[in-house]
XYZ file of C-alpha atoms in Angstrom:
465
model
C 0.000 0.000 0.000
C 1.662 3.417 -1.300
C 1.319 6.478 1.583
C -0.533 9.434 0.535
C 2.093 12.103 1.552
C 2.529 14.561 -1.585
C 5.552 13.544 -2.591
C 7.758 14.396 0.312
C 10.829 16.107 -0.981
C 14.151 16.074 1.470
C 17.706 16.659 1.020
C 19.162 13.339 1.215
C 17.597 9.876 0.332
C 19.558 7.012 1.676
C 19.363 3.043 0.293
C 20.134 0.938 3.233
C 20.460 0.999 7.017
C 23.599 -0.304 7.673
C 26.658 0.583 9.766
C 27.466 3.169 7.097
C 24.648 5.137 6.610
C 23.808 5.087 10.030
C 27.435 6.927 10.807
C 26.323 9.426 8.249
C 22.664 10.087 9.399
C 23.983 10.567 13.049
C 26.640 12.616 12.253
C 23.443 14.494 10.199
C 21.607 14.416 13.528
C 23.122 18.144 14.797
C 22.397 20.166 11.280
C 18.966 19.948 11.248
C 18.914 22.258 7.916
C 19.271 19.074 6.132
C 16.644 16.793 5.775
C 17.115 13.449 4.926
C 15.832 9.758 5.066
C 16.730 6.046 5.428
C 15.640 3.208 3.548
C 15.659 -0.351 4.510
C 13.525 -3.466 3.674
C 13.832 -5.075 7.146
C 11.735 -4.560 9.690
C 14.094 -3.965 12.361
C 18.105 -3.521 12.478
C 20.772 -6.261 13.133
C 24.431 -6.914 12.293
C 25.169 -9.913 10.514
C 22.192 -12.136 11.963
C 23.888 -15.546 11.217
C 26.981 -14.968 12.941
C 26.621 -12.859 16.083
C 28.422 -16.462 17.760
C 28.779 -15.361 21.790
C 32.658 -15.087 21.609
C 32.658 -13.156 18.262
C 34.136 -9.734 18.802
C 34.705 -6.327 16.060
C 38.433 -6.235 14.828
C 38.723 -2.411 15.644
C 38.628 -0.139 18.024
C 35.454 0.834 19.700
C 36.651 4.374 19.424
C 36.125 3.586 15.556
C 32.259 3.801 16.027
C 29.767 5.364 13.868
C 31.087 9.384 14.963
C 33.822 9.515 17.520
C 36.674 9.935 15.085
C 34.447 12.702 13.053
C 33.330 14.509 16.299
C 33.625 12.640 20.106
C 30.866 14.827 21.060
C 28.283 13.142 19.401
C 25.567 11.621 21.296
C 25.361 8.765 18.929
C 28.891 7.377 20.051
C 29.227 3.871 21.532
C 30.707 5.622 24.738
C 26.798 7.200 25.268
C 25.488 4.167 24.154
C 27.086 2.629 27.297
C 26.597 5.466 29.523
C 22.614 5.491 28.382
C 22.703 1.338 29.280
C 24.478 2.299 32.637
C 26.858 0.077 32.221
C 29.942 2.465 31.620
C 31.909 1.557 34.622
C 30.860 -2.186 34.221
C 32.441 -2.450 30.980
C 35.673 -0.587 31.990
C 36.462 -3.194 34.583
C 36.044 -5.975 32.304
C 38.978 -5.019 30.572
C 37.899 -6.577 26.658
C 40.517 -6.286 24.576
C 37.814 -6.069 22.012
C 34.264 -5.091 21.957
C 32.269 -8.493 21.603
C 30.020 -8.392 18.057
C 27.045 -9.050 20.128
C 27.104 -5.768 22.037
C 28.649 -3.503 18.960
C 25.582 -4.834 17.335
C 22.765 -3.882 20.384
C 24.826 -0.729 20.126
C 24.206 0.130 16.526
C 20.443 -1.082 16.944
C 19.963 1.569 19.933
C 20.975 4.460 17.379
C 19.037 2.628 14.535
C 15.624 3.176 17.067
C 17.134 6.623 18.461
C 17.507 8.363 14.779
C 13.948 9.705 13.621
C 15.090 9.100 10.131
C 15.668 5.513 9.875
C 12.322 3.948 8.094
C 12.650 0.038 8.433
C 9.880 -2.035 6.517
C 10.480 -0.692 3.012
C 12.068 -1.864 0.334
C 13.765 0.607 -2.327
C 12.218 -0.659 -5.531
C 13.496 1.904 -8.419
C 14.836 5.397 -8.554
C 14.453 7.599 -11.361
C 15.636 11.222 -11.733
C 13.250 13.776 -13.109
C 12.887 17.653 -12.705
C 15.982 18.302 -10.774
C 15.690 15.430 -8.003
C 15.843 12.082 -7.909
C 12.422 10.279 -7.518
C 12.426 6.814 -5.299
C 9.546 4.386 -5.206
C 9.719 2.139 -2.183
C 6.962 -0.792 -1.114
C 5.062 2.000 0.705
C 5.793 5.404 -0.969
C 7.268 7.873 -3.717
C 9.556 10.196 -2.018
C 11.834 12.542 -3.730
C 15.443 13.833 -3.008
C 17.956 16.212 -4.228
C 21.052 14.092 -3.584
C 21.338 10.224 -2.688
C 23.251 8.069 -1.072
C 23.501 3.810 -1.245
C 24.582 2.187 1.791
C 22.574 -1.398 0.675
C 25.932 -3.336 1.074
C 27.494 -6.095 -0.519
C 25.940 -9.553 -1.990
C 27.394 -12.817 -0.858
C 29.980 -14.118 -2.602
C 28.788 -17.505 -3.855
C 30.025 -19.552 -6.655
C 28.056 -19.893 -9.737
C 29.000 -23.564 -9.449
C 27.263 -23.787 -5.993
C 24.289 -22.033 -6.087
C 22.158 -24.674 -7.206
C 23.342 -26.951 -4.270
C 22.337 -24.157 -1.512
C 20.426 -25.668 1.108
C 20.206 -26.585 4.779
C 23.241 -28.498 3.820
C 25.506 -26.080 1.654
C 25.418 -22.172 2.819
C 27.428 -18.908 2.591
C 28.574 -18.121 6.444
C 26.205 -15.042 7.151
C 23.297 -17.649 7.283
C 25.371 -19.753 9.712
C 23.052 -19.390 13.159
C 19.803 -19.405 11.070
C 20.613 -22.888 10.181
C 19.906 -25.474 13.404
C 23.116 -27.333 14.963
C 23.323 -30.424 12.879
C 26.938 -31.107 12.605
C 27.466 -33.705 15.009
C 29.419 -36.939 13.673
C 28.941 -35.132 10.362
C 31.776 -34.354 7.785
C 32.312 -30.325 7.729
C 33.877 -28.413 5.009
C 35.006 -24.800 5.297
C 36.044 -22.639 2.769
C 38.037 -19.652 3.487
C 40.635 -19.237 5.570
C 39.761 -15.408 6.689
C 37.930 -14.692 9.981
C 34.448 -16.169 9.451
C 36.407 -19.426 8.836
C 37.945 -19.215 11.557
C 35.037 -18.502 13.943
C 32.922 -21.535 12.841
C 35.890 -23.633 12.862
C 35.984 -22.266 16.693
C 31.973 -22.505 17.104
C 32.620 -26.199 15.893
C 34.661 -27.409 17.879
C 33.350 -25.669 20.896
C 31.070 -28.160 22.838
C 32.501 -31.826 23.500
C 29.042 -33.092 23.154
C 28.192 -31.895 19.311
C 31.894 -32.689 17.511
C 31.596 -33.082 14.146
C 33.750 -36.195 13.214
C 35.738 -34.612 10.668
C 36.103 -30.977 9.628
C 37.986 -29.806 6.436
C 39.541 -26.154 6.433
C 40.671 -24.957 2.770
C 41.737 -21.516 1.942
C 43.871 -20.390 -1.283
C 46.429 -18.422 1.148
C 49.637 -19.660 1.766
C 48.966 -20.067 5.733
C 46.250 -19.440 8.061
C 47.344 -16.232 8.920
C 46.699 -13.728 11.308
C 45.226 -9.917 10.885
C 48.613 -7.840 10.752
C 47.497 -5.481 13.577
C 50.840 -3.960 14.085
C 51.159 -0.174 14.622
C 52.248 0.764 11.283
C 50.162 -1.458 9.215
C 47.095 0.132 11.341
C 48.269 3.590 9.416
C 46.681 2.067 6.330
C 43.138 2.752 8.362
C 44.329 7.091 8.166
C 42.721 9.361 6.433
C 46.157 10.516 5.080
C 46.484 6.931 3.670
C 43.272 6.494 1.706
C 43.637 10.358 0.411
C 47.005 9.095 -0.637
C 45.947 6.147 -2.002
C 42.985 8.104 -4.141
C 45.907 9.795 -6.109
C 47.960 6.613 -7.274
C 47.323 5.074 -10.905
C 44.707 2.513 -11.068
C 47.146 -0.416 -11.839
C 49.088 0.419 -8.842
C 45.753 0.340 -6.674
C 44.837 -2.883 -7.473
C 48.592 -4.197 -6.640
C 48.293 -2.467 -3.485
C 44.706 -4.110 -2.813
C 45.948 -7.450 -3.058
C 49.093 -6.929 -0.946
C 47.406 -5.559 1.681
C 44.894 -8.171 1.710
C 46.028 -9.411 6.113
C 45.612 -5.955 6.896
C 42.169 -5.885 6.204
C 41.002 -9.827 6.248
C 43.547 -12.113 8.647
C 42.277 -13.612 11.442
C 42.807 -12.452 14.666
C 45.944 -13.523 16.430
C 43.972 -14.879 20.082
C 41.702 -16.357 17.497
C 44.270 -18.574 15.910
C 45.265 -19.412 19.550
C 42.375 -20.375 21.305
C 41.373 -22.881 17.937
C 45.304 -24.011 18.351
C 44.513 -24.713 21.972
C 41.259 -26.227 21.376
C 42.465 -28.418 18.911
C 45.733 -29.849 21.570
C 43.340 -30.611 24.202
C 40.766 -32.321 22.080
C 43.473 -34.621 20.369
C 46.147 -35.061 22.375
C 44.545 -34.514 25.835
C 41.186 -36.104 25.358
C 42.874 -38.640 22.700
C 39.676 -38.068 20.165
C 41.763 -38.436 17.217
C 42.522 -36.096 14.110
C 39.782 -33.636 14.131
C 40.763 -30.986 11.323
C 42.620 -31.237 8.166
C 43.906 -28.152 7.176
C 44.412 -27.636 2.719
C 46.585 -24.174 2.314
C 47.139 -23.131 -1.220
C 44.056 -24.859 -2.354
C 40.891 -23.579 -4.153
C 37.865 -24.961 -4.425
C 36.867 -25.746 -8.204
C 33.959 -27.296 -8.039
C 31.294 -29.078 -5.973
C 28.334 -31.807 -7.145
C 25.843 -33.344 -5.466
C 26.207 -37.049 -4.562
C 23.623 -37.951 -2.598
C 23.941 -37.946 0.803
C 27.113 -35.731 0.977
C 28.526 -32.852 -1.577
C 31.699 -33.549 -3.525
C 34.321 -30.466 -4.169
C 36.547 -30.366 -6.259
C 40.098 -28.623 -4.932
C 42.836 -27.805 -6.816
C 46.525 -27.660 -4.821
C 47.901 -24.649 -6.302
C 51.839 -25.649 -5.027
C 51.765 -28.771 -7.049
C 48.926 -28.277 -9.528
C 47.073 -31.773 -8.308
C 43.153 -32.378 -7.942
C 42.004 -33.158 -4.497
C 38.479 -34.378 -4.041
C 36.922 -34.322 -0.657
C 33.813 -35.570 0.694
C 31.512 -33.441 3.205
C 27.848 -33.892 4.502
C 27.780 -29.615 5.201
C 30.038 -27.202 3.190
C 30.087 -23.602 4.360
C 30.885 -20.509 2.334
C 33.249 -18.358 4.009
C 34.158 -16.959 0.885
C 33.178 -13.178 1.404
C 31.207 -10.489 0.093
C 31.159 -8.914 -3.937
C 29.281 -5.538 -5.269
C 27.097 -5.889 -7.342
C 25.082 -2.779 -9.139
C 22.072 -2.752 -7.469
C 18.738 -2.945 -8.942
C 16.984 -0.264 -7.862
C 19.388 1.816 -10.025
C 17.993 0.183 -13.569
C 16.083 2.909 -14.275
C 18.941 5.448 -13.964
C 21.862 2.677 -15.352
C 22.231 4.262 -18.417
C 23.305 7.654 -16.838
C 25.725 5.858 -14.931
C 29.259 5.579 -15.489
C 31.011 2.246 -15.001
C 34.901 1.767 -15.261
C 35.899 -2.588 -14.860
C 32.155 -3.132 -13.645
C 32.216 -0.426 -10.322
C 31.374 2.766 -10.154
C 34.114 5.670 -10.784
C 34.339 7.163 -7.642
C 35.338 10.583 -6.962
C 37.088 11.756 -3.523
C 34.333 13.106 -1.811
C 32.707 9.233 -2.242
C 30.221 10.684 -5.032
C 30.150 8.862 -8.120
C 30.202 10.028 -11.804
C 26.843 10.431 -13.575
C 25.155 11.715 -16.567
C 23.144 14.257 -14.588
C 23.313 17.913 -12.821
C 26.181 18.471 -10.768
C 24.063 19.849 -8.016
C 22.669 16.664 -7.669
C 24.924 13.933 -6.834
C 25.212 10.223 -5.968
C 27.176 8.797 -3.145
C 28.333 5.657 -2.275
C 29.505 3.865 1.227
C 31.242 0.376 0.938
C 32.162 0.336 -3.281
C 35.298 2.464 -2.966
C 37.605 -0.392 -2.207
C 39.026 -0.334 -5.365
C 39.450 3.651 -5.515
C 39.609 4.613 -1.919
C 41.733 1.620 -0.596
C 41.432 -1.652 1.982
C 40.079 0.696 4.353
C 36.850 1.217 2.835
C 34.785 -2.151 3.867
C 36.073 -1.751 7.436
C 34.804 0.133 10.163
C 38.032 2.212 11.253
C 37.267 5.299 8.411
C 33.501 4.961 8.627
C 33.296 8.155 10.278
C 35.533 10.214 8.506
C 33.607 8.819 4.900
C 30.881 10.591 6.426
C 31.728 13.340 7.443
C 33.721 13.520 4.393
C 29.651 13.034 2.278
C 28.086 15.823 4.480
C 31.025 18.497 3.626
C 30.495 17.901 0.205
C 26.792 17.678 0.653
C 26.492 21.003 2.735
C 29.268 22.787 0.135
C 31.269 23.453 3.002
C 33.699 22.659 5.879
C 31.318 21.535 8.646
C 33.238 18.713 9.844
C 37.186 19.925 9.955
C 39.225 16.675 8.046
C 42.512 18.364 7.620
C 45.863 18.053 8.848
C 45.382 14.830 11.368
C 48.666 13.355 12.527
C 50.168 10.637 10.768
C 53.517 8.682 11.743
C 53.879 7.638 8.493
C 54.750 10.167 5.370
C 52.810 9.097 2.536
C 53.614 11.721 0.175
C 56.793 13.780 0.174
C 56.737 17.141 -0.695
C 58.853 17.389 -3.608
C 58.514 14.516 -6.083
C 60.626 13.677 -9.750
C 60.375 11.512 -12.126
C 62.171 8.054 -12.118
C 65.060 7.756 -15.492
C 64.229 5.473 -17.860
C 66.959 3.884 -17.491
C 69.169 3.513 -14.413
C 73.153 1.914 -15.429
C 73.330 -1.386 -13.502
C 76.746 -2.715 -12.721
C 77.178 -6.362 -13.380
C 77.686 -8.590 -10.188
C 79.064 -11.908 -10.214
C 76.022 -14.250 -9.507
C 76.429 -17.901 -8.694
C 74.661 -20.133 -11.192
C 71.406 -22.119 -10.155
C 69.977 -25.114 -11.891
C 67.069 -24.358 -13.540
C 63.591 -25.746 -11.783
C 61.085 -27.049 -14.708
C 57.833 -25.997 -13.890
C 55.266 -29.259 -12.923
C 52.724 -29.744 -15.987
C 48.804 -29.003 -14.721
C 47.023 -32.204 -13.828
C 44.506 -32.930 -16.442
C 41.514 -32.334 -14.169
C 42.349 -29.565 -12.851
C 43.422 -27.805 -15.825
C 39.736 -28.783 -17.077
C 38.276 -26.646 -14.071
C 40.543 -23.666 -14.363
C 39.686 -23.216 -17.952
C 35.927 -23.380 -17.438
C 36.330 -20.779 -14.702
């Protein structure tokens, strides 16, 4: 049923009530000059449903919240949110050495219920732009809006190769909890060996009682490796580094991307413990036997049905072999893609695409065929422009604040000059030679390794893929 309200015109539409937009619509909250409103077809708010496991906690800082690092003043920080819950004190003395995903999450729903502008229930169905705004039709209403801004997230990263096999059986991670326990004596795949692998692997193996007999970790990295954490790898979470990174040719982004890959998406180093620890007391103490196999340097090719049980395909990348493993319940950790959404059809022709994602300017708005004054902006599909930083929480404020100076025209959040330790830039730059005169060294002489010929099978899969 479509409300009656005259077309309700505001500054600011918003697609999605995530983390994201929920940063920017509180850091909104103080300048009430600018309308705006929140989209989103749930009925109610909450952080990755399937995997809010009791021992899960947020990577980051809980100074990285939805407005601290813009303004600490804000009453929508997760300091207030504790104060409000009285609970301040409580949670000083219990001295986490990360905030556990369960309360970051009852956190973010408090501000998702305290925020006047967040309209749960309805689903964005198209947007159009006519007569100098953009028009959106939801389940329940046409409202219209001078600028927008999509914060619908990413789609689940499932292969093609899979889908038809999803079930109760075979599932991508973030439906992990809405799935009953049935693992016990069962045969458990998991593939990917980032941090969602690594807390079900943990959730497995958790309760004596409910062992599965056999559990199969695969991931295409070289090791199971842990989140590099360290002080100066954390500088890749700045401001100064993603404004840095914004600059640097397009080649040399997606080379940094990939390198930076642990700083973003290892697992966390007490994580890697406590499943080491686990795993010494259930085999060697308790003498149950060889619980997990662990594949590094595999990926999985493919996966039929056989039955009872699924069959995947995995190819060993160090020697170029076929593997093929048997499991009764594979799950997906294999992360998260963009996709262009579908509520932008009707305005996909005025939108610019560069390697299928959106060309992204600095200010996170997004190049159209359509008035300046009016302009697009995107949270969480800047990865590839913006850096590693922008799927993570630790720049979620400054993105925002960085949208509402360009949406207001000027400074109203002050972004310049933070401290960095690391010097990104220098001041004075010139160009490499084209050539640089090498002196010969005397080199010792190696034998020369031929390179292993694909396995047949494998080589099948590869090319199909």
């Amino acid at each position: 049923m479509i409300v009656n309200n005259d077309f309700e015109t505001v500054d600011l539409l918003g697609v999605g009530i995530g983390p994201f937009n929920m940063s920017l619509a509180a850091l909104l909250s103080p300048h009430g000059e600018v309308t705006s409103k929140f989209f989103d077809g749930r009925e109610s708010f909450v952080w990755h449903a399937g995997q809010l496991f009791p021992n899960a906690e947020i990577q980051v800082s809980y100074l990285k919240d939805l407005v601290t690092l813009a303004d600490p003043t804000n009453p929508y920080s997760f300091l207030a949110y504790l104060k409000q819950s009285k609970r301040l004190y409580r949670f000083i003395n219990a001295r986490f050495n990360h905030v556990l995903r369960m309360e970051f999450n009852l956190y973010l729903d408090w501000v998702s219920k305290s925020l006047p502008n967040m309209v749960f229930g309805e689903n964005v169905q198209d947007i159009k732009f006519k007569k100098s705004c953009f028009v959106m039709q939801t389940s329940k209403r046409v409202i219209r809006g001078k600028h927008l801004v999509l914060g619908n997230g990413l789609t689940a990263n499932v292969p093609d190769f899979a889908r038809p096999l999803l079930s109760d059986k075979t599932f991508h991670v973030k439906d992990f909890l809405v799935h009953a326990k049935q693992w016990k004596g069962k045969r458990v795949a998991i593939i990917g060996g980032g941090q969602s692998g690594a807390e079900i692997v943990q959730e497995l193996l958790a309760d004596s009682n409910e062992l599965p007999s056999e559990i199969v970790w695969v991931t295409k990295r070289a090791q199971f490796a842990p989140i590099d954490d360290s002080v100066f790898a954390n500088e890749l979470f700045t401001p100064k580094y993603s404004e840095f990174f914004y600059g640097l040719p397009q080649e040399k982004k997606r080379e940094l991307v990939e390198d930076q890959t642990l700083a973003s998406d290892g697992v966390s180093m007490h994580l890697l413990d406590a499943i080491y620890q686990r795993l010494y007391v259930l085999e060697c103490i308790e003498q149950r036997g060889k619980l997990v196999q662990f594949f590094s340097h595999h990926r999985l090719l493919d996966m039929t049905d056989s039955g009872s049980s699924r069959q995947l395909v995995l190819a060993d990348e160090q020697t170029a072999a076929a593997r093929l493993v048997d499991a009764d319940i594979v799950i997906l950790c294999t992360g998260y893609q963009w996709k262009f959404p579908s509520y932008l059809s009707g305005l996909s022709d005025k939108i610019a695409l560069e390697n299928g994602k959106f060309k992204v300017n600095q200010d996170f708005s997004i190049e159209w065929d359509g008035p300046d004054q009016n302009r697009i902006y995107v949270q969480n599909a800047a990865r590839h422009s913006h850096g590693v930083a922008d799927p993570n929480l630790s720049l979620m404020a400054w993105r925002s604040a960085t949208i509402i100076n360009s949406l207001m025209e000027k400074t109203v959040y002050d972004l310049s000059d933070e401290s960095a330790a690391l010097d990104w830039a220098s001041t004075e730059t010139v160009p490499l030679p084209s050539q640089m005169p090498m002196q010969k060294a005397a080199c010792p002489s190696y034998p020369v390794v031929k390179q292993m010929p694909h396995h047949a099978e494998v080589s099948r899969f590869v090319t199909r893929m």
